[in-house]
Tab-separated table of C-alpha atoms in Angstrom:
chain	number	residue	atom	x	y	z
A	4	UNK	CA	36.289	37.018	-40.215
A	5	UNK	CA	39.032	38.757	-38.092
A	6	UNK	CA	42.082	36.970	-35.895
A	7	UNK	CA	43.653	38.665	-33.476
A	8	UNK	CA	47.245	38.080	-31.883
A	9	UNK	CA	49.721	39.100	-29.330
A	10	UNK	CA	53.491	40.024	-30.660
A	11	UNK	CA	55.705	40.493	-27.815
A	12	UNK	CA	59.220	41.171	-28.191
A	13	UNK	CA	62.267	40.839	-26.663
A	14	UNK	CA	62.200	44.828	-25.698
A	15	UNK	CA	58.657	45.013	-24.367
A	16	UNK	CA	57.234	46.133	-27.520
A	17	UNK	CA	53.478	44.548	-27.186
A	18	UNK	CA	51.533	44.989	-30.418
A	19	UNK	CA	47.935	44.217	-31.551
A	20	UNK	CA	47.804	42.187	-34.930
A	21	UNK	CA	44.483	42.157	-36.313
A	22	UNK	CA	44.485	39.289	-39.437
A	23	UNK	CA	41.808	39.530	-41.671
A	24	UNK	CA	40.836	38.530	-45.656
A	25	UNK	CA	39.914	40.832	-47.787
A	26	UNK	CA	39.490	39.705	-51.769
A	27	UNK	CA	41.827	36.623	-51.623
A	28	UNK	CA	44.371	38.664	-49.902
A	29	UNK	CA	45.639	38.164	-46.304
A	30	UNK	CA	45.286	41.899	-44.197
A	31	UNK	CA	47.661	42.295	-41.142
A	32	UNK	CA	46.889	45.417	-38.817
A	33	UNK	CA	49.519	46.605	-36.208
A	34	UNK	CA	48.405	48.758	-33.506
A	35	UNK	CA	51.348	49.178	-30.378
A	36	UNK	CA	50.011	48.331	-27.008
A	37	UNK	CA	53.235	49.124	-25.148
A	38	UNK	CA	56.277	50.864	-26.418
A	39	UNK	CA	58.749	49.088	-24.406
A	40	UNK	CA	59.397	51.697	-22.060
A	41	UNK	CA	58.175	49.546	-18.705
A	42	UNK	CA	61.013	47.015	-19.589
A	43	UNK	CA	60.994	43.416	-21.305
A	44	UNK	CA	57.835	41.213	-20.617
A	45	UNK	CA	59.370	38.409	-18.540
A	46	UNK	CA	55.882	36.639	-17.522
A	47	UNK	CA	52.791	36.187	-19.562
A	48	UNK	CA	49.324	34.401	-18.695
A	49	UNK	CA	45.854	34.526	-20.790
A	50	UNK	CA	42.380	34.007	-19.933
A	51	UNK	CA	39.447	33.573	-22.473
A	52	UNK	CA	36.693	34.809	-20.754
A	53	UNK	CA	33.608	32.788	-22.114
A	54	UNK	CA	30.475	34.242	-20.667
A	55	UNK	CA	32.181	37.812	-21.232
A	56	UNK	CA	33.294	37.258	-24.939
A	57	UNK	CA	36.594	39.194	-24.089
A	58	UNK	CA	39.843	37.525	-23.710
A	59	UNK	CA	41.996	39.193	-20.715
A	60	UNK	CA	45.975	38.917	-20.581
A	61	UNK	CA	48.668	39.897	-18.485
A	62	UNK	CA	52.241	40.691	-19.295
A	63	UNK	CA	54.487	41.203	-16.639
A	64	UNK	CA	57.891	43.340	-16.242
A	65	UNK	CA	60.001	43.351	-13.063
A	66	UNK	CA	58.030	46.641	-12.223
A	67	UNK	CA	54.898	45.744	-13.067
A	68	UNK	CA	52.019	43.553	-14.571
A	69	UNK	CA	49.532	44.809	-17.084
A	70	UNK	CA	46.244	43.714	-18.120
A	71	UNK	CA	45.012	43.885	-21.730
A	72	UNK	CA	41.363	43.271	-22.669
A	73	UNK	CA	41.152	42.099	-25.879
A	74	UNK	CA	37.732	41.842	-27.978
A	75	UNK	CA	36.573	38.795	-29.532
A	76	UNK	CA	36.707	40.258	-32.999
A	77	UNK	CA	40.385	41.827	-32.663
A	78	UNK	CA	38.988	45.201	-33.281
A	79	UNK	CA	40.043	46.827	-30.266
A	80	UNK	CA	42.825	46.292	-27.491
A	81	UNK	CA	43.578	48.019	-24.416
A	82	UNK	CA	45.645	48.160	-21.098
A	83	UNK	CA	42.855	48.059	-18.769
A	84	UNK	CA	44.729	47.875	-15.353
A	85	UNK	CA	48.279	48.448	-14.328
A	86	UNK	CA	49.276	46.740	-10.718
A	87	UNK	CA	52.024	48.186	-9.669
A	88	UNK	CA	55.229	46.601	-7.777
A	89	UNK	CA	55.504	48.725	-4.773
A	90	UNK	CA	56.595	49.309	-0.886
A	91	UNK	CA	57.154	45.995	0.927
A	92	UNK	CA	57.348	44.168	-2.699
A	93	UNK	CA	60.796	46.736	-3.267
A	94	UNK	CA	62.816	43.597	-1.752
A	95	UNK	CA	61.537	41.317	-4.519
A	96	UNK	CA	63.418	42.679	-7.817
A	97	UNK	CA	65.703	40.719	-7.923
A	98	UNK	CA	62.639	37.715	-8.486
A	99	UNK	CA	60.944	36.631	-11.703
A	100	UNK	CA	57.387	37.194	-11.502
A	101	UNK	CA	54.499	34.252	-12.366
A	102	UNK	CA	50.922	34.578	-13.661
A	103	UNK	CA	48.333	32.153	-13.857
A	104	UNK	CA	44.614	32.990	-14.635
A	105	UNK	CA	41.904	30.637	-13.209
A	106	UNK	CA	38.312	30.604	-11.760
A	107	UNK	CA	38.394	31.149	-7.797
A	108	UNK	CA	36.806	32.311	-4.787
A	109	UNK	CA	38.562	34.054	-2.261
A	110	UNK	CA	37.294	34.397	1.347
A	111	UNK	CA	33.512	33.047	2.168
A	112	UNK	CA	29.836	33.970	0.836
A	113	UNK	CA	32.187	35.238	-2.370
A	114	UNK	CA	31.492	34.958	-6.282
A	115	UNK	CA	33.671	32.702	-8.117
A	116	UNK	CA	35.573	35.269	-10.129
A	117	UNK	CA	38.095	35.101	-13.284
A	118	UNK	CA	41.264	35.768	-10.719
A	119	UNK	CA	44.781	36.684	-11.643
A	120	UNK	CA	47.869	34.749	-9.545
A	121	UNK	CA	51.081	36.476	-8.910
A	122	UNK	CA	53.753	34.956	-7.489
A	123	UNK	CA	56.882	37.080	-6.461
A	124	UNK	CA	59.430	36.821	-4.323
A	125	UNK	CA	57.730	34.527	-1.397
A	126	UNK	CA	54.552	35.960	-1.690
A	127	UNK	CA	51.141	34.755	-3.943
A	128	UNK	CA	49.217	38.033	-4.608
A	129	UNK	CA	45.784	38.019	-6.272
A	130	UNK	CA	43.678	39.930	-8.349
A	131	UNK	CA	39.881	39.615	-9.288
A	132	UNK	CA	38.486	40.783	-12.668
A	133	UNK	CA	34.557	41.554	-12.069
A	134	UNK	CA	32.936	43.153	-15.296
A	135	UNK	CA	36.593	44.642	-16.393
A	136	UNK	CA	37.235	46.334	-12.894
A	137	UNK	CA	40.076	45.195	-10.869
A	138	UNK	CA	40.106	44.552	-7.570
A	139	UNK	CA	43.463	43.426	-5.761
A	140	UNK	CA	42.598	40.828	-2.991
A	141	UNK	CA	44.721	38.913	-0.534
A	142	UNK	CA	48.185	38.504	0.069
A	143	UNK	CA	49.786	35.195	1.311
């Protein structure tokens, strides 16, 4: 059986570890998920997506906010979706972001969909995940 983790450093440096036993000896597998070059990850936020079997995260910098889609086994990681900080949201760098991942429905006769908060600045942005596809939503 495989075990998969996070490793986030102080640089931005996101890698992969992929933990598994092989003849009564612990295996550790590193694969780099970000080199570090979008800044240090200042927010962080996961969501284990149940009826999906993939686990979603999202690492922030004071640019931006990627999501990583993470199989159930560990076997394969990716950035799926980069949401950029841009035009109006310029004003805001000098703010921290916030995640949170939860269920929600935004606006009526809509799904209840696995939806990423950001908070920044003043402002609450969202984010829907529907079948690994992002699509930003409302701003408030």
């Amino acid at each position: 059986k495989k075990y998969a983790a996070l490793s986030i450093d102080v640089g931005g440096v996101v890698m992969l570890l992929t933990i598994s036993k092989m003849l009564m000896v612990r295996v550790v597998d590193a694969k780099c998920l970000l080199d570090g070059a979008a800044g240090a990850i200042v927010a962080f936020s996961n969501c284990e997506m149940s009826n999906a079997g993939t686990n979603l995260a999202s690492l922030s910098t004071m640019r931006d906010t990627f999501m990583v889609s993470i199989q159930p086994t560990g076997s394969e990681a990716k950035v799926t979706y980069v949401w950029h900080l841009k035009g109006k949201d310029e004003g805001k760098k000098g703010w921290l972001p916030s995640t949170s991942w939860s269920l929600a429905r935004l606006g009526e006769g809509r799904a209840c969909l696995y939806t990423l908060a950001r908070g920044w600045g003043n402002e609450i942005q969202f984010l829907q995940s529907v079948n690994n596809e992002f699509i930003q939503a409302e701003t408030f």
